[in-house]
CSV table of C-alpha atoms and ligand atoms in Angstrom, one decimal:
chain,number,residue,atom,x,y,z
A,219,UNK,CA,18.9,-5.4,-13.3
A,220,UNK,CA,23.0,-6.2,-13.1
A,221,UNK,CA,24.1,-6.7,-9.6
A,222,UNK,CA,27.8,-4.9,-9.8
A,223,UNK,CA,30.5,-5.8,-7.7
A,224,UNK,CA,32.9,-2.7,-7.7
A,225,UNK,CA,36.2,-3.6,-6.3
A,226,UNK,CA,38.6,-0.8,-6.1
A,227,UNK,CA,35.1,1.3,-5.2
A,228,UNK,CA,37.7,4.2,-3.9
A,229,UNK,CA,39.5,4.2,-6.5
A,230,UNK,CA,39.8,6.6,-10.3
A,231,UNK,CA,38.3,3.9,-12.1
A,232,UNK,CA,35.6,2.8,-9.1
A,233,UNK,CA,34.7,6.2,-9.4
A,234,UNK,CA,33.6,6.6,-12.8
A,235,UNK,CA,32.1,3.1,-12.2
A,236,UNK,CA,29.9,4.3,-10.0
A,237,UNK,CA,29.0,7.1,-11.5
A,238,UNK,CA,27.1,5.6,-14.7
A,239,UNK,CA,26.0,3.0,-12.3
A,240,UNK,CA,24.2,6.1,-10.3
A,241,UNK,CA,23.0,7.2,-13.9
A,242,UNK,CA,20.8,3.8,-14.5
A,243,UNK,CA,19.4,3.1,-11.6
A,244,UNK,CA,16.7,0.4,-13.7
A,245,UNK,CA,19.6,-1.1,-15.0
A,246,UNK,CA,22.4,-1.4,-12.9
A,247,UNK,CA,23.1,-1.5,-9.1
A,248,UNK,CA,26.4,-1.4,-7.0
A,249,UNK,CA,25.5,-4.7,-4.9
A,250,UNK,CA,29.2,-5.2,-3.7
A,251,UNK,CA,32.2,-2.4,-2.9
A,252,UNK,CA,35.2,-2.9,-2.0
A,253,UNK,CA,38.3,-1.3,-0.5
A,254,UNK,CA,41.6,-1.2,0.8
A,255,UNK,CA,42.3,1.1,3.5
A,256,UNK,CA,40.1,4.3,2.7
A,257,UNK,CA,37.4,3.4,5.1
A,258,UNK,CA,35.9,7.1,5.1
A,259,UNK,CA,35.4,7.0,1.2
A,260,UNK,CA,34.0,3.5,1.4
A,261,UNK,CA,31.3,4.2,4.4
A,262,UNK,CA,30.5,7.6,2.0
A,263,UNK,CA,29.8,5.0,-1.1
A,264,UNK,CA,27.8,2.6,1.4
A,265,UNK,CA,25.4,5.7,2.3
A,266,UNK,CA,25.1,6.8,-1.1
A,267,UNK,CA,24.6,3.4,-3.0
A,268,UNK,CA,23.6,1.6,0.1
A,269,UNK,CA,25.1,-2.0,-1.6
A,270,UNK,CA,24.2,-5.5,0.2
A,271,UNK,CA,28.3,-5.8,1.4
A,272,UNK,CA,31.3,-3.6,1.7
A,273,UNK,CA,34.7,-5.6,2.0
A,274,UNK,CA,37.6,-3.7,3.3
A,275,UNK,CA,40.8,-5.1,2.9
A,276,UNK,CA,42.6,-4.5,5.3
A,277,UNK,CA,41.2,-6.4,8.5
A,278,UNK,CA,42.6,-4.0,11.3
A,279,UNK,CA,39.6,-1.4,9.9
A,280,UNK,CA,36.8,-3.7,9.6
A,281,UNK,CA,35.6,-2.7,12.8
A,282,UNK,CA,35.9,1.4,12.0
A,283,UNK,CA,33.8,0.7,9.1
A,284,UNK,CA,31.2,-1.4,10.7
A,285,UNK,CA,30.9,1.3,13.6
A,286,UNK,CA,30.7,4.3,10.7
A,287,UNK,CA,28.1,2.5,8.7
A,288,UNK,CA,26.0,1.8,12.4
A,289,UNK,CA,26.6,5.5,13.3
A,290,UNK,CA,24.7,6.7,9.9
A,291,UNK,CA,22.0,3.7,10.3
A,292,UNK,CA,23.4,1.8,6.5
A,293,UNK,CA,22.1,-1.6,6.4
A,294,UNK,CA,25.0,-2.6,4.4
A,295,UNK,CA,27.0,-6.0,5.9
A,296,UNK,CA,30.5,-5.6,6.3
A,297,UNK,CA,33.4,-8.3,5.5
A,298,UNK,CA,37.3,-7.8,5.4
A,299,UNK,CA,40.4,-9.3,3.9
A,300,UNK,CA,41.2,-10.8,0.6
A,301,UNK,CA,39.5,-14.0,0.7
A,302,UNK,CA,36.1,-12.1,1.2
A,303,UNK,CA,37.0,-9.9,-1.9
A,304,UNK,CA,37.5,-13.1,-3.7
A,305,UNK,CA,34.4,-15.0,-2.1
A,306,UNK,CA,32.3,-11.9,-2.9
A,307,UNK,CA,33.6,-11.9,-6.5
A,308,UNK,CA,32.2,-15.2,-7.0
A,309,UNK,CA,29.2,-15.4,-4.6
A,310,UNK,CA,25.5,-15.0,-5.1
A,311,UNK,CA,25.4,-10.8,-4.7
A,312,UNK,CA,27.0,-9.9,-8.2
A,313,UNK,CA,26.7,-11.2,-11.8
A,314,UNK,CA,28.8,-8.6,-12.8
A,315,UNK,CA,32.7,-7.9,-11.6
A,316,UNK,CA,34.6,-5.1,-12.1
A,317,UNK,CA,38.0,-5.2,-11.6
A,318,UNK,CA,39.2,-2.4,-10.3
A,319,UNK,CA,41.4,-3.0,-7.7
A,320,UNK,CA,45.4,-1.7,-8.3
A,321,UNK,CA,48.3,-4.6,-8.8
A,322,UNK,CA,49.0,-7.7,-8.0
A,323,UNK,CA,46.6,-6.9,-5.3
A,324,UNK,CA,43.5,-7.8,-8.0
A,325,UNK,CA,44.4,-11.1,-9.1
A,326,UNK,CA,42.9,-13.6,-7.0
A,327,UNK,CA,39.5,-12.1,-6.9
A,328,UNK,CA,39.7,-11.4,-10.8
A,329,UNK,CA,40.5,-14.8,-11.2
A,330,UNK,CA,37.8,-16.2,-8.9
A,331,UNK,CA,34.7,-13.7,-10.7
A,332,UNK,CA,36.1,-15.5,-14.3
A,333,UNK,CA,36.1,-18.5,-12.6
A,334,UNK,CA,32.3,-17.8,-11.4
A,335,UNK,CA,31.1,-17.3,-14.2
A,336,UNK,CA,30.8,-13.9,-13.7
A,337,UNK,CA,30.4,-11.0,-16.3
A,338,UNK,CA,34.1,-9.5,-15.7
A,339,UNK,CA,34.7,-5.8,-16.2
A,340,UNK,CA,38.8,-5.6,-16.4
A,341,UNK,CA,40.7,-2.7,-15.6
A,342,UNK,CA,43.1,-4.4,-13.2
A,343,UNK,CA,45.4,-5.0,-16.3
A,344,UNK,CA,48.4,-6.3,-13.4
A,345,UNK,CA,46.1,-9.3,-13.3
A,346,UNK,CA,46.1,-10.2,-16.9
A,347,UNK,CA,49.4,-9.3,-17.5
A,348,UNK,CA,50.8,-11.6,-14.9
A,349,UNK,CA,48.4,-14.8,-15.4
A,350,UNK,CA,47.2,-14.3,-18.5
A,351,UNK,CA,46.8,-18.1,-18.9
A,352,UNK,CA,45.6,-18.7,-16.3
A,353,UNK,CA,42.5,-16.2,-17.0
A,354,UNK,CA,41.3,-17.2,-20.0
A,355,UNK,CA,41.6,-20.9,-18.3
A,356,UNK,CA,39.1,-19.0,-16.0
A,357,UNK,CA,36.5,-17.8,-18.3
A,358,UNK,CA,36.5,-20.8,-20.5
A,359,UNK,CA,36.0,-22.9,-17.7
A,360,UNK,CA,33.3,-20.4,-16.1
A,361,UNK,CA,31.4,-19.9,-19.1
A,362,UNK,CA,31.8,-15.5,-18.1
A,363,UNK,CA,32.4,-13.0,-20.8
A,364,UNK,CA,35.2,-10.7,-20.2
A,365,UNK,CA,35.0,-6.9,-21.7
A,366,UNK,CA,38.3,-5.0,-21.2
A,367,UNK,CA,37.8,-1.5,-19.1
A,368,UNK,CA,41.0,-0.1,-20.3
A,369,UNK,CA,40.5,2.4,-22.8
A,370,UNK,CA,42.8,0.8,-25.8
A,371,UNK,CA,41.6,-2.5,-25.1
A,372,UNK,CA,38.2,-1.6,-24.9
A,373,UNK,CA,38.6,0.2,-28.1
A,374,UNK,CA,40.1,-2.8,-29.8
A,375,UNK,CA,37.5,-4.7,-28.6
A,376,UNK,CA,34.9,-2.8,-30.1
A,377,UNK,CA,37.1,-2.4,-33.7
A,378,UNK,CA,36.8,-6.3,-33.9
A,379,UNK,CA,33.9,-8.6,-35.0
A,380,UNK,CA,31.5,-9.3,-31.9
A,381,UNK,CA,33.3,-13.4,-31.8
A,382,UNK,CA,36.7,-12.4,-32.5
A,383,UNK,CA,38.2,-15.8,-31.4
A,384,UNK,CA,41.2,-16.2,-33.4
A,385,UNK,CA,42.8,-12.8,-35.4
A,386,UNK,CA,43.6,-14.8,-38.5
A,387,UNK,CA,40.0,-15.7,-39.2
A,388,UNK,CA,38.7,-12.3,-38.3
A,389,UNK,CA,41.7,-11.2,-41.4
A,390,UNK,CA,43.3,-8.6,-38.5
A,391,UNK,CA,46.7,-7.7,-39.6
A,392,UNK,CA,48.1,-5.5,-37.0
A,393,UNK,CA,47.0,-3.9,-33.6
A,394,UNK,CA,47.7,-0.3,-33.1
A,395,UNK,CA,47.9,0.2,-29.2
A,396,UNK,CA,47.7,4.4,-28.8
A,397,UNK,CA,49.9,5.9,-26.4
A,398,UNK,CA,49.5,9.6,-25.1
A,399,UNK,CA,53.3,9.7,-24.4
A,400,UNK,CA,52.8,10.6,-20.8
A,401,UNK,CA,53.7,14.1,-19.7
A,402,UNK,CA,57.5,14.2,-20.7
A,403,UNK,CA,57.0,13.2,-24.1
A,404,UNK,CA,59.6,14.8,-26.3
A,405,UNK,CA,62.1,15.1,-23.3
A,406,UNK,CA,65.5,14.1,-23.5
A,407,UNK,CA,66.6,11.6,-20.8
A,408,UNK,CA,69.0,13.8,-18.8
A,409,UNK,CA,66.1,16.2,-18.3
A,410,UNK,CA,64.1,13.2,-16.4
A,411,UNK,CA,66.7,12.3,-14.1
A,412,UNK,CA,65.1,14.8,-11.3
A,413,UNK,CA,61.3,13.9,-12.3
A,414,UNK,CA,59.5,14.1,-8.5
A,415,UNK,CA,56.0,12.2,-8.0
A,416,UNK,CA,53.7,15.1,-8.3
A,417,UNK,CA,55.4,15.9,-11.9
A,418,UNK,CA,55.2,12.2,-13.1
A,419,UNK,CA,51.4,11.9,-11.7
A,420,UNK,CA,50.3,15.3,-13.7
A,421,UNK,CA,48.9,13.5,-16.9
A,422,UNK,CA,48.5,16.1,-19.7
A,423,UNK,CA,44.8,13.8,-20.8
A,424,UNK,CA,43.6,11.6,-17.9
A,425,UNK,CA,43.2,11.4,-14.3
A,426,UNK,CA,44.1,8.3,-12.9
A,427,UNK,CA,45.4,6.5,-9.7
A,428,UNK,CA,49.2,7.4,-9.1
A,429,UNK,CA,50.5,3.9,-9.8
A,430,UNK,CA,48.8,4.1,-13.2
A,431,UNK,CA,49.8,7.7,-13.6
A,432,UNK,CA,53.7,7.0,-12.9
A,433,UNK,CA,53.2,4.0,-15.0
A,434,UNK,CA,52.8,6.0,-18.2
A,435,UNK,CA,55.0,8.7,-17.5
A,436,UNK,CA,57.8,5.8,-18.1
A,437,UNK,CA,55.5,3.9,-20.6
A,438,UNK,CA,54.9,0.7,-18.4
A,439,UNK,CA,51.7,1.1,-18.8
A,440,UNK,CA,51.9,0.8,-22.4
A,441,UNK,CA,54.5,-2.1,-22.2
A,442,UNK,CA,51.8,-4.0,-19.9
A,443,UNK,CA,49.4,-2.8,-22.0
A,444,UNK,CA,50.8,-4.9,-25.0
A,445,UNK,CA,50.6,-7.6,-22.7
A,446,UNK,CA,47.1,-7.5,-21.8
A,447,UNK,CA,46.4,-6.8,-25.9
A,448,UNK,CA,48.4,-10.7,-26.3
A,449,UNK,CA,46.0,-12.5,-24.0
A,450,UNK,CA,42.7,-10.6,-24.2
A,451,UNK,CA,42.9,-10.9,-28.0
A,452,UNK,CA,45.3,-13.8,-29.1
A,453,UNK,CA,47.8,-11.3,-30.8
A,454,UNK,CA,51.5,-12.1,-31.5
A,455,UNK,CA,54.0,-10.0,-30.0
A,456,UNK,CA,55.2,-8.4,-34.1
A,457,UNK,CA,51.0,-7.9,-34.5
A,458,UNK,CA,51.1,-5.4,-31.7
A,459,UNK,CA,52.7,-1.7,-32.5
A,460,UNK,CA,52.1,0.9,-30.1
A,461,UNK,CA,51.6,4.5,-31.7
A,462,UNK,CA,52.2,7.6,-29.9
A,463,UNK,CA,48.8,9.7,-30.3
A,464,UNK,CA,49.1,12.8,-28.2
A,465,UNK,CA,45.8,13.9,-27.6
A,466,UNK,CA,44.2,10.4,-26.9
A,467,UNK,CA,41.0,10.9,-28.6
A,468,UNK,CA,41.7,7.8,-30.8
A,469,UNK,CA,41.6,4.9,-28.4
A,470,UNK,CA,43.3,2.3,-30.2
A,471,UNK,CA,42.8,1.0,-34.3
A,472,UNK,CA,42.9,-2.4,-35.7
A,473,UNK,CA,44.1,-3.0,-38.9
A,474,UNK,CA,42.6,-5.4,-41.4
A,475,UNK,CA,43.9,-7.6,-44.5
A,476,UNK,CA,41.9,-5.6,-47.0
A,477,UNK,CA,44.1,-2.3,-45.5
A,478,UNK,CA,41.1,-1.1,-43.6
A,479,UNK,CA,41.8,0.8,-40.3
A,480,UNK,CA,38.8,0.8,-37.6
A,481,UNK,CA,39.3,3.1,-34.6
A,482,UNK,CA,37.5,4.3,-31.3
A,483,UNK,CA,37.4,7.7,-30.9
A,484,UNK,CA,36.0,9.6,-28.0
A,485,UNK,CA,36.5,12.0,-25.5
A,486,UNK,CA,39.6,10.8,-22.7
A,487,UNK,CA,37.4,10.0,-19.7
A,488,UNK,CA,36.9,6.0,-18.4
A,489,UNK,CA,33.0,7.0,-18.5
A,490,UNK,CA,32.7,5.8,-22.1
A,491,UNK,CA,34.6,2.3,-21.2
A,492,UNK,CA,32.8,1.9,-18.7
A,493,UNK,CA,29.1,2.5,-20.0
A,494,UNK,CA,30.0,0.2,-22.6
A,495,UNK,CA,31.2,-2.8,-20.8
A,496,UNK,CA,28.1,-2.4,-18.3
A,497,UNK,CA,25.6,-2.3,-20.9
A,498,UNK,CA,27.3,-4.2,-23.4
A,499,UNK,CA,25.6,-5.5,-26.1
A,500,UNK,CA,23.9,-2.5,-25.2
A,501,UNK,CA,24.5,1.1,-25.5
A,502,UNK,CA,23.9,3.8,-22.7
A,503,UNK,CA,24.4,7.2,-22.0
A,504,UNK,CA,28.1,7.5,-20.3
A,505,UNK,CA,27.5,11.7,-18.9
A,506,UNK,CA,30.8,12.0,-21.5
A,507,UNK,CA,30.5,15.6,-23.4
A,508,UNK,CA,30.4,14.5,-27.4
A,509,UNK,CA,33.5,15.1,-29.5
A,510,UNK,CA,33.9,18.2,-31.0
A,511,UNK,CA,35.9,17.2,-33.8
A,512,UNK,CA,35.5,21.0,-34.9
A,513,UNK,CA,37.5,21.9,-31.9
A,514,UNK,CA,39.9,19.4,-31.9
A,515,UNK,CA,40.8,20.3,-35.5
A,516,UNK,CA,44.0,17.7,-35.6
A,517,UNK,CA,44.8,14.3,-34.4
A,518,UNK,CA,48.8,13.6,-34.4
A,519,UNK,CA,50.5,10.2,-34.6
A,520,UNK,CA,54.6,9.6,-34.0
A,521,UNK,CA,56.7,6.8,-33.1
A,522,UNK,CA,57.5,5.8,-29.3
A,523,UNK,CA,61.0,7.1,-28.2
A,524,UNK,CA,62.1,3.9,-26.8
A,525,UNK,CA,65.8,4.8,-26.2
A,526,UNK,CA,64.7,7.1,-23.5
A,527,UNK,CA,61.7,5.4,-22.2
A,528,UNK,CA,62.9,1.7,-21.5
A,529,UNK,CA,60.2,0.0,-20.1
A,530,UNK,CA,58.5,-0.5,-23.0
A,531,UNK,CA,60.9,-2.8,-24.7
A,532,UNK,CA,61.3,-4.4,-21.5
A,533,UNK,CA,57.4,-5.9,-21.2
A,534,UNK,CA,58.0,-6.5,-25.2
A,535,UNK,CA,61.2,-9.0,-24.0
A,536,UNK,CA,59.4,-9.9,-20.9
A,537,UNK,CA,55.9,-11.1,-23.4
A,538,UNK,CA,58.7,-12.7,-26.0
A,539,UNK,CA,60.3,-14.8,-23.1
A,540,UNK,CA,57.1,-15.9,-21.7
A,541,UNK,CA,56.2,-18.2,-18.2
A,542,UNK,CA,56.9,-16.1,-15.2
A,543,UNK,CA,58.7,-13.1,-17.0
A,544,UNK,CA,55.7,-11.0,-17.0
A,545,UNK,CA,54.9,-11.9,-13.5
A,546,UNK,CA,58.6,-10.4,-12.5
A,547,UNK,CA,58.3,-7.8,-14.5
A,548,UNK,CA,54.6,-6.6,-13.3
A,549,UNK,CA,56.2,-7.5,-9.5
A,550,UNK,CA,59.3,-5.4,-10.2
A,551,UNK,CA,57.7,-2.5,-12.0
A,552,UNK,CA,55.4,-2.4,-8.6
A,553,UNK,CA,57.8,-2.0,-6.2
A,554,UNK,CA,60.2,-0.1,-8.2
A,555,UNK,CA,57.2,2.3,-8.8
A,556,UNK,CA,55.8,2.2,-5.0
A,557,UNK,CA,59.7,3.6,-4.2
A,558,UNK,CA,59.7,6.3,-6.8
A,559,UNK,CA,56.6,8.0,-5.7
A,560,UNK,CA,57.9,7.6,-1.5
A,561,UNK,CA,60.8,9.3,-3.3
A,562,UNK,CA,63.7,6.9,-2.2
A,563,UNK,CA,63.9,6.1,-6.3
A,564,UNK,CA,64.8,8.5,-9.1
A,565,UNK,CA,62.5,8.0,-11.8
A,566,UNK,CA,65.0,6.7,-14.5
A,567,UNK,CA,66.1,3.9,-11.9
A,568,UNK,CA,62.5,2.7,-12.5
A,569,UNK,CA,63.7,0.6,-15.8
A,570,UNK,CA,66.6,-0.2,-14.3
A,571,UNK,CA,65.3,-2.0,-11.7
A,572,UNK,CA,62.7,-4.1,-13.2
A,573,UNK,CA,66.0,-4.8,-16.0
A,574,UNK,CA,67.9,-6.1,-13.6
A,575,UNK,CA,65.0,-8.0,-11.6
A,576,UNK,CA,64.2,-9.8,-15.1
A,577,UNK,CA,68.5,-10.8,-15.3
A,578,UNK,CA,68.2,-11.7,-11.8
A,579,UNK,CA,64.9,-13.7,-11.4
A,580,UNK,CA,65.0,-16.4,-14.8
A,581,UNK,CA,61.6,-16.6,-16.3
A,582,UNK,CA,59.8,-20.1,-15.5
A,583,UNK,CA,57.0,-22.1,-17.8
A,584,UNK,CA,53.5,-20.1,-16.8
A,585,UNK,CA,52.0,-23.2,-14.8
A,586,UNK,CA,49.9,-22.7,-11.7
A,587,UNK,CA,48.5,-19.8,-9.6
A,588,UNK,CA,51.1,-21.0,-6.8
A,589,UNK,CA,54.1,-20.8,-9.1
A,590,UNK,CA,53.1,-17.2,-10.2
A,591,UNK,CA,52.5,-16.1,-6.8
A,592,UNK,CA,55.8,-17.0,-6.1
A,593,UNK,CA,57.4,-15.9,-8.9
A,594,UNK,CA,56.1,-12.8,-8.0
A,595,UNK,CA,57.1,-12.5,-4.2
A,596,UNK,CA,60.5,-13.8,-5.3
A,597,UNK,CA,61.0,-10.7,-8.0
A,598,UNK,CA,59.6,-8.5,-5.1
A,599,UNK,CA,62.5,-9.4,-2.7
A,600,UNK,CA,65.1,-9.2,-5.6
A,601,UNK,CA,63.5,-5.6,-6.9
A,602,UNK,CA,64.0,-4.5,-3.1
A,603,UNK,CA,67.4,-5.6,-3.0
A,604,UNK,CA,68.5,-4.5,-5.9
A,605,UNK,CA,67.3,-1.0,-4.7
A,606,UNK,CA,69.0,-1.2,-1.6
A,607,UNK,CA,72.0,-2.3,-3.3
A,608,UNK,CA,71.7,0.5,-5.9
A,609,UNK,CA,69.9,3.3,-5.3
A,610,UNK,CA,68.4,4.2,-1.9
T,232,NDP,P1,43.5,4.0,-7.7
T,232,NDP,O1,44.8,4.0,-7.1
T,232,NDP,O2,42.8,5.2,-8.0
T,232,NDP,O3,42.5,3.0,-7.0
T,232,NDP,C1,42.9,1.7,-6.6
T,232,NDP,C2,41.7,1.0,-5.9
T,232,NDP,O4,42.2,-0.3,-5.5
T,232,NDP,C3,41.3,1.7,-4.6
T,232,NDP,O5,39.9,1.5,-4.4
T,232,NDP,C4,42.1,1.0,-3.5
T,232,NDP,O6,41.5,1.1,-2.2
T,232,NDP,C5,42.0,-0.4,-4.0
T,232,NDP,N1,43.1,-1.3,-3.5
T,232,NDP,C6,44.4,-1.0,-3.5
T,232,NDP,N2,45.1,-2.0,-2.9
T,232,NDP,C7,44.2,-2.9,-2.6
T,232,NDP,C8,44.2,-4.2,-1.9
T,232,NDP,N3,45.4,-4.7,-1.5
T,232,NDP,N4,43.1,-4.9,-1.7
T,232,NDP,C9,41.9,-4.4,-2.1
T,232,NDP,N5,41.8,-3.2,-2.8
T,232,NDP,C10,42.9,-2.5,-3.0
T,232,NDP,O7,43.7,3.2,-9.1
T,232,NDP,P2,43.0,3.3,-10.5
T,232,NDP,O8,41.5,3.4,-10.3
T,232,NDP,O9,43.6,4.4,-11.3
T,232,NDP,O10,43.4,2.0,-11.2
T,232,NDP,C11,42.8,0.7,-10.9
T,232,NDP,C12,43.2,-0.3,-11.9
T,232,NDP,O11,42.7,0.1,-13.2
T,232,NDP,C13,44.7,-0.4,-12.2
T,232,NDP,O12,45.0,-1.7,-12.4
T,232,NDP,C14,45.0,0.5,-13.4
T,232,NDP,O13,46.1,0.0,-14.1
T,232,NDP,C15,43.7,0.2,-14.2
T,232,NDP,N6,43.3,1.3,-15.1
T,232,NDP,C16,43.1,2.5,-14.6
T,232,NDP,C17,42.7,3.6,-15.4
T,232,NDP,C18,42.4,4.9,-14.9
T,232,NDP,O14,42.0,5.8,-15.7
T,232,NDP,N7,42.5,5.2,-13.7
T,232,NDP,C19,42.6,3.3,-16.9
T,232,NDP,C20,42.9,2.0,-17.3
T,232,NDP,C21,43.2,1.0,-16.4
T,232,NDP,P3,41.9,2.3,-1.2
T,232,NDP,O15,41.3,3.5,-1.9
T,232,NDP,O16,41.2,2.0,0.0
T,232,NDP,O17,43.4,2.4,-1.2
């Protein structure tokens, strides 16, 4: 039996978590959730999966929950704030983490379940992108096994030979990161200067949390996405191309010395990801419908349109000047991001922020979890002013 920590419970990705968990109940079982503010979604989980803790984030509503889960007579214990998400992620109740909590927000108790020793389940790509180092320092050091949750990276993972330590050996030529394109693929940058939220949030393929959502509309998410392929798999920035693939069904592919090309292919939903990392070496049933390849009759490829859609040649400079610069650019894209969807930010000021963050805030050398963090509050302030400056 796995004892699961699910952090980011109330979350898209907690969601689907949870839902092969409920599907192998002799094999896995939500010991931990966690939270931020959504107390009512998390005292639902707690009666549903009735773990042994729930941690909400946010202090101010520890008591709400604790009254909610007395009210419907749950057993579960109840903690609050960060440090008990990252105590939990490393404590006796879970030997398997997954990392599901949104931003910057995700890193310490990421860090802390690597550090554990812990089986880590990452989705909370934010945390890899901006202490990537410092991660894999982590895992070696904790012994744990990391299996990416995101869908490219989890397809890449399963393209490459079980120990895939060093690229070279393995004879990987390239990485071939898919991209949807996000719903205004094939528009022309004047059309996106009135994007609102609710248009940048409607993905054509996935459903997703709205940072996430927003973040491949500009394709962040595939710029941080590269980034997390560098670290996870020990890729150079020119092994890494990202290929636009409409109507994700092929995950990512990694190409080979001898010209062979292995892909994932599957239906777009986080069940499949998610099955695998829990069960992995193992295979389970995920509740995903089985590709109709009949149906889909076509699969498309074209090249990014990276004059229009900036960000992604902004993590490529960002991984290329190393240290702190993906910690500012993660920072910036955040609160750049946060503005656009409370609407005080057009959409195409998104790159232009986290550009001028990058100018303003000089990357440092990568050293320790104090320098990033303040590397990271330090791009936060700038990204901020730069809007106030700017744009709102
Ligand atoms: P959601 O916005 O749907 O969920 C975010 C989760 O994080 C919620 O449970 C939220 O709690 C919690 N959370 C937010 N802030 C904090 C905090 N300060 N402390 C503790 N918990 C917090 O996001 P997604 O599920 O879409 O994404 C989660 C992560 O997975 C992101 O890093 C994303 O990039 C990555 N990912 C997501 C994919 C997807 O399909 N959704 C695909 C691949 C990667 P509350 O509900 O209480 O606010």
């Amino acid at each position: 039996m796995k004892n699961v920590a699910v952090l980011g419970a109330t979350g898209s990705i907690g969601a689907s978590a949870l839902d092969v968990i409920a599907r192998h109940p002799d094999r896995f079982r939500a010991s931990v959730l966690g939270a931020h503010r959504r107390v009512e979604e998390l005292a639902a989980l707690c009666a549903r999966f009735r773990p042994d803790l729930a941690i909400i984030a946010d202090a101010a509503l520890e008591r709400s929950l604790r009254e909610k889960l007395a009210a419907a007579g749950v057993p579960t214990r109840v903690a609050s704030g960060s440090d008990a998400l990252r105590e939990a992620a490393a404590g006796p109740l879970c030997d398997t983490v997954v990392a599901a909590i949104v931003g910057a927000a995700g890193l310490e108790s990421t860090l802390a379940g690597a550090r554990a020793g812990k089986h880590v389940l990452l989705a909370n790509k934010e945390a890899v992108v901006m202490a990537g180092a410092l991660l894999l320092d982590a895992l070696r050091s904790g012994g744990g096994r990391l299996v990416p949750i995101d869908s490219e990276h989890n397809a890449i993972f399963q393209c490459l030979p079980p120990e895939h330590r060093d690229l070279a050996a393995c004879g990987v030529r390239r990485i071939l990161l898919t991209a949807s394109g996000g719903p205004f693929r094939g528009k022309r940058r004047e059309e996106l200067a009135t994007i609102t939220p609710q248009q940048a949030c409607a993905h054509p393929n996935w459903v997703m949390g709205r940072k996430i959502s927003v973040d491949s509309a500009t394709l962040m998410n595939k710029g941080l996405e590269v980034i997390e392929a560098h670290w996870l798999f020990g890729a150079a920035p020119a092994q890494i191309d990202v290929v636009v693939h409409p109507q994700s069904i092929v995950h990512s592919m990694v190409e080979y010395a001898d010209g062979s090309v292995l892909a994932q292919l599957g239906n777009p939903d986080m069940r499949t990801a998610l099955a695998h990392a829990l069960a992995w070496p193992e295979r389970v049933d995920a509740g995903v419908a089985p590709l109709d390849m009949f149906k889909i009759g076509r699969l498309d490829f074209e090249a990014p349109d990276r004059a229009t859609f900036r960000c992604l040649d902004l993590a490529y400079a960002a991984l290329s000047a190393g240290g702190t610069a993906p910690t500012v650019l993660n920072a910036a894209n955040e609160i750049a991001v946060a503005a656009f969807l409370e609407g005080t930010l057009p959409f195409l000021a998104i790159a232009e922020v986290i550009e001028e963050t990058l100018t303003a805030v000089p990357a440092e050398p990568q050293t320790t979890l104090d320098a990033l963090i303040y590397a990271d509050l330090t791009a936060r302030r700038e990204a901020q002013r730069i809007m106030r400056r700017a744009f709102c």
